[in-house]
XYZ file of C-alpha atoms in Angstrom:
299
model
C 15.833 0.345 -12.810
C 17.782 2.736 -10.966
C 17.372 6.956 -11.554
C 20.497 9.181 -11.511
C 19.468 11.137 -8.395
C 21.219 13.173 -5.371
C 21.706 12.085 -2.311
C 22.814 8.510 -2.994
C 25.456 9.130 -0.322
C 23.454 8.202 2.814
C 24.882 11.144 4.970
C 23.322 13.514 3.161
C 19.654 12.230 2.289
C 16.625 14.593 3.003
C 12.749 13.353 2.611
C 9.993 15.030 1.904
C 7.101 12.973 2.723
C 3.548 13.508 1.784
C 0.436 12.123 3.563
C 1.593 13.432 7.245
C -1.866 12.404 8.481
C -2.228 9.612 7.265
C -1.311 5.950 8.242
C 1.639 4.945 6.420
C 2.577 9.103 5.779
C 2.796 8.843 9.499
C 4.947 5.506 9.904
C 7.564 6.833 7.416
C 8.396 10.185 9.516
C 8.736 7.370 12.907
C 10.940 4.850 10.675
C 13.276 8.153 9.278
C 13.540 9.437 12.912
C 14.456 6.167 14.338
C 17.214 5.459 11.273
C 18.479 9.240 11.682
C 17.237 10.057 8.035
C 16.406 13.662 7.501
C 12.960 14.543 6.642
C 10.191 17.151 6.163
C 6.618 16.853 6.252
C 4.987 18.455 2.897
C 2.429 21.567 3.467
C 1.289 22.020 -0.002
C -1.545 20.640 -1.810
C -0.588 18.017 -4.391
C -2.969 19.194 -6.775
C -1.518 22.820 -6.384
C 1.676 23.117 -8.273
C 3.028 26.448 -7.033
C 2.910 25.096 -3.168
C 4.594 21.708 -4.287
C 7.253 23.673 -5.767
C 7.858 25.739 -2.889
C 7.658 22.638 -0.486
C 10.753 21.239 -2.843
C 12.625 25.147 -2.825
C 12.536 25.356 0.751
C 13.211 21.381 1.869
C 15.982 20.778 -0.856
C 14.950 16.801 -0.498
C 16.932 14.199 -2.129
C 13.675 12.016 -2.393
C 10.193 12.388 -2.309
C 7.954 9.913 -0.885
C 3.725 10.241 -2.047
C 1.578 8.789 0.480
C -0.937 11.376 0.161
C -4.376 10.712 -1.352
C -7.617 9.588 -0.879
C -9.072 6.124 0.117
C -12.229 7.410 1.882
C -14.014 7.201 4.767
C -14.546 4.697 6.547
C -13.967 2.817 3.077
C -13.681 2.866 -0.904
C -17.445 3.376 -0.759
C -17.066 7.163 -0.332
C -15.308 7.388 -3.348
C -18.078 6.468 -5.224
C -20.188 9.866 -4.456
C -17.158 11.967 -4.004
C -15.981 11.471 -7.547
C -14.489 14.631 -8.010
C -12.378 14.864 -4.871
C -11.150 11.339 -5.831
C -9.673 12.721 -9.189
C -8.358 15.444 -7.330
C -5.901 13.868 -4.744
C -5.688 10.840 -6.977
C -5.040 11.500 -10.443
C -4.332 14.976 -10.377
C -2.323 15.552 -7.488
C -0.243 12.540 -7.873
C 0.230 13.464 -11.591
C 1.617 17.056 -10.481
C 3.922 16.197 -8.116
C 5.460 13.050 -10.393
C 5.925 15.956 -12.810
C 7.101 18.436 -10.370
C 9.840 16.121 -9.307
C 10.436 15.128 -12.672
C 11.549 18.729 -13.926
C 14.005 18.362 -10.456
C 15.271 15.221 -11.170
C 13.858 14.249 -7.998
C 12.796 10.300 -7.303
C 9.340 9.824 -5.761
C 8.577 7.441 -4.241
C 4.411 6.911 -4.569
C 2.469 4.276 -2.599
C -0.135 3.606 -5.065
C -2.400 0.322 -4.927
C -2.568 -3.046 -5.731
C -6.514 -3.626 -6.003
C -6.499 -2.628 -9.610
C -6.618 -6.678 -10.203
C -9.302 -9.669 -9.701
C -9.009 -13.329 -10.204
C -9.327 -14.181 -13.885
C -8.741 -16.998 -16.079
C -4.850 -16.329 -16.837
C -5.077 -16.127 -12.866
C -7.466 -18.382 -11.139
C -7.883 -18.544 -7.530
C -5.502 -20.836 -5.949
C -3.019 -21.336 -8.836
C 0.026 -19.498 -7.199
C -0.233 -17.438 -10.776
C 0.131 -13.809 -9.592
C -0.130 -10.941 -11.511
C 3.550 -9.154 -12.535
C 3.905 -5.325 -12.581
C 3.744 -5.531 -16.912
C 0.159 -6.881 -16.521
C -3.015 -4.409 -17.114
C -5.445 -3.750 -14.636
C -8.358 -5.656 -15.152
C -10.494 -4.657 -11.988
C -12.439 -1.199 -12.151
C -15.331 -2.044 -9.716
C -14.849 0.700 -7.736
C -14.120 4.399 -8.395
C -11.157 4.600 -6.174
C -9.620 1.605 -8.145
C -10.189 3.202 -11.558
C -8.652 6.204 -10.299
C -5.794 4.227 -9.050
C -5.200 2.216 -12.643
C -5.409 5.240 -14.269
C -2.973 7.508 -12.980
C -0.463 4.209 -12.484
C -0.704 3.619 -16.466
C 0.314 7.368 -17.055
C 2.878 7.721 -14.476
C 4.721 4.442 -16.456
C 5.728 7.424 -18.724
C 7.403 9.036 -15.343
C 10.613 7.539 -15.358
C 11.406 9.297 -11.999
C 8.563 7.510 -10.135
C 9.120 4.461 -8.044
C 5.402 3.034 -7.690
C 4.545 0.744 -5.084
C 1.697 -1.856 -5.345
C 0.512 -2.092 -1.731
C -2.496 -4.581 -0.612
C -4.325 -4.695 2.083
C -1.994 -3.035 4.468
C -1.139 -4.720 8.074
C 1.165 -3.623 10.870
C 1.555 -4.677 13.925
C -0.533 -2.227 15.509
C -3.759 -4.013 16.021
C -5.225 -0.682 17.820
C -5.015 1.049 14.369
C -8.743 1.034 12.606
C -7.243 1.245 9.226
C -5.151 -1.892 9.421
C -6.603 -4.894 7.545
C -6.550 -7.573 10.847
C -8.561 -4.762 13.033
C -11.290 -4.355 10.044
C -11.900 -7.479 9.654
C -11.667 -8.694 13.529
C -14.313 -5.902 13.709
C -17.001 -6.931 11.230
C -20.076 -8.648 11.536
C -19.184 -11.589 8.565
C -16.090 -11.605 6.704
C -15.302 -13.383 3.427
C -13.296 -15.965 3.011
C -10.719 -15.296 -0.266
C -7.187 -15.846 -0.499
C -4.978 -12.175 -1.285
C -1.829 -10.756 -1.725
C -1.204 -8.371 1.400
C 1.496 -5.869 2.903
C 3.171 -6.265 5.871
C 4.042 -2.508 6.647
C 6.601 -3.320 9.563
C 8.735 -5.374 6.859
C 7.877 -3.473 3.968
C 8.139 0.593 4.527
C 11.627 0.049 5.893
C 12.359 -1.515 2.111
C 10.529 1.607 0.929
C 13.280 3.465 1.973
C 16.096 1.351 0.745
C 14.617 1.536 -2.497
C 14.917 5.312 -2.327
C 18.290 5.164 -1.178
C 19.055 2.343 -4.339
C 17.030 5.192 -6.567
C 14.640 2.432 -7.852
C 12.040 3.125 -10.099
C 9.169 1.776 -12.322
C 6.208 -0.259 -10.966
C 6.750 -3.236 -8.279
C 4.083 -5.392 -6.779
C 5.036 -4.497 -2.931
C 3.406 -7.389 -1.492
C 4.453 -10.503 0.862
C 5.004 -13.245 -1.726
C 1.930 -15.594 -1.615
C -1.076 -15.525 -0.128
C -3.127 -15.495 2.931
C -7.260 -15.486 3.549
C -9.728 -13.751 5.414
C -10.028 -16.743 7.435
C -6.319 -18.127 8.065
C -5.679 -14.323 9.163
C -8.816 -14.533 12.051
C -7.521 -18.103 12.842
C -4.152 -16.501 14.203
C -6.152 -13.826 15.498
C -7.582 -16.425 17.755
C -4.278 -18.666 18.322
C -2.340 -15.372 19.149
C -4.666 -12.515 20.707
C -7.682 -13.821 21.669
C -8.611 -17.608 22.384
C -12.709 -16.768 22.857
C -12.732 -15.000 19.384
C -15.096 -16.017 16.639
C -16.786 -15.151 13.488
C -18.753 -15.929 10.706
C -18.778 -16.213 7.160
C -20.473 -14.723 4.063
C -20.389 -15.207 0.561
C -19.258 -12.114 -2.169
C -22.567 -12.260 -3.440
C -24.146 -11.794 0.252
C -21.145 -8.877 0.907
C -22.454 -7.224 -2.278
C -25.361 -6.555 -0.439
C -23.942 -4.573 2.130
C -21.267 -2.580 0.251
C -22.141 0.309 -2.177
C -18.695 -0.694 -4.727
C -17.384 -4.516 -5.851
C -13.777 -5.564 -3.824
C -10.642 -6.278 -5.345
C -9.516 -9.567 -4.587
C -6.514 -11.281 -6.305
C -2.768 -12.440 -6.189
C 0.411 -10.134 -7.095
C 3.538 -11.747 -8.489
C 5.869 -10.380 -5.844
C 9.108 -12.132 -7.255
C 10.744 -9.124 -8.108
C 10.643 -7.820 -5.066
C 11.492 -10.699 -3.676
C 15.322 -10.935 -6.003
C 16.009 -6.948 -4.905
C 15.282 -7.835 -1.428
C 16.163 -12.212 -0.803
C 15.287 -11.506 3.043
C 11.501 -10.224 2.489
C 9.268 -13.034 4.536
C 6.414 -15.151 2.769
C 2.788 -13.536 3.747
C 1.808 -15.873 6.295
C 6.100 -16.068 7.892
C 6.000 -12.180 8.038
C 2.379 -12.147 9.811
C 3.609 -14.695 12.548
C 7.177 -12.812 13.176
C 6.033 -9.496 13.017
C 2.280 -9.146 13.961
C 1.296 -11.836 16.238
C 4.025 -12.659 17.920
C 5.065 -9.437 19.000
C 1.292 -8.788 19.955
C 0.540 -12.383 21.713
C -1.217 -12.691 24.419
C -1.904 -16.359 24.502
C -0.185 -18.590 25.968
C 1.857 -21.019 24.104
């Protein structure tokens, strides 16, 4: 799975990173400056070629990492009237610089998505039956998601592109809007499904090591197993906050109050878990390195 690229010598890697504003764009540059990894934010556009290539003459990287793109805001919703600008950074600007690099011989690394899949009948809820990275998509209820399984099924043809299924992102930041425990903590009714999720604090620093291993292809980049809505709020309460509560709704009551259907399924993460043996079970990983570091109940 590996691509014959520089810099496999660790002294001398160099990353250019794209998404410096966002969330995980942003954790990258702290995780590179804390392991004394070179690294450059990207200026350019993705979608404009000229100012991707002159981001890659002028940093000389040994790796590119993609966390650039749209998600909208304050959810997937916004995607669904801003159709356009969703093809744009999606498709189009992740397409570019996957073919940028390509002509380089330049890895990227790309944090794509894994809500490109629902529960079906090869993969009921509750059957531990995940979905591998060979599977289709089978989930295009939202715009952002068809975006998503559409540019993953043409960058299979990229054989310089490492892309990483990620779920329903948590760190252990519980200030951060955009993780999935502060959402949820924060709405009115939740659901209650199980789902494959990523712990960032465990999983960007394998992000890296998979750059430095020059892994490619597509990998499920998920905790193994799963966890739900209300297992999640249950720590929430054992952990953080003793007094919290909340209430439930069903998917056909949340389809009432969202303007696009949710992805909800399980991801196969067994690959990941034989190039990495240490990576922590779903609910192990959210005890260790979310609410324990955060706790504020007593024991």
């Amino acid at each position: 799975m590996g691509f014959p690229s520089n810099g496999s010598e660790e002294k001398s890697l160099k990353f250019l990173i794209y998404g410096r504003t966002g969330w995980i764009g942003g954790l990258l540059g702290k995780l590179c400056t804390a392991q004394g990894i070179q690294f450059e934010y990207g200026s350019g556009r993705l979608e404009n070629r000229s100012s991707l290539e002159s981001d890659i003459a002028v940093v000389k990287p040994t790796h590119v990492f993609n966390a650039a793109g749209v998600t909208g805001r304050p959810n997937v919703d916004w995607c669904e009237t801003h159709k356009v600008e969703t093809i744009r950074a999606n498709v189009v600007g992740t397409l570019t610089l996957a073919d940028v690099c390509r002509e380089r011989g330049l890895v990227v690394i790309n944090f794509a998505t894994g809500c490109i899949f629902e529960y079906d009948e090869g993969h009921p809820l509750g059957s531990g039956l995940g979905f591998k990275e060979e599977d289709t998509p089978n989930f295009i209820g939202s715009f952002y998601s068809k975006t998503k399984a559409m540019v993953e099924d043409l960058l299979r043809n990229y054989e310089n592109v490492c892309t990483l299924r990620v779920r329903m992102p948590i760190s252990s930041d519980l200030s951060n809007p955009r993780n999935f425990i502060t959402k949820i903590s924060r709405y009115e009714k939740v659901v209650d499904i199980p789902n494959s999720m990523t712990i960032l604090d465990e999983l960007l620093p394998i992000s890296i090591e998979m750059a430095k291993r020059n892994l490619t292809g597509i990998w499920n980049f998920t905790n193994p197993g799963v966890v739900s809505h209300n297992e999640i709020l249950q720590m929430y309460k054992d952990y953080i906050d003793s007094d919290f509560t909340w209430k439930n709704f069903t998917l056909e009551e949340q389809a009432k109050v969202i303007v696009a259907p949710r992805s909800n399924n399980e991801l196969d993460a067994s690959k990941l878990k034989k190039e990495f043996p240490e990576l922590l079970s779903i609910k192990e990983s959210l005890i260790e390195n979310v609410f324990k570091p955060n706790q504020k109940v007593k024991a």
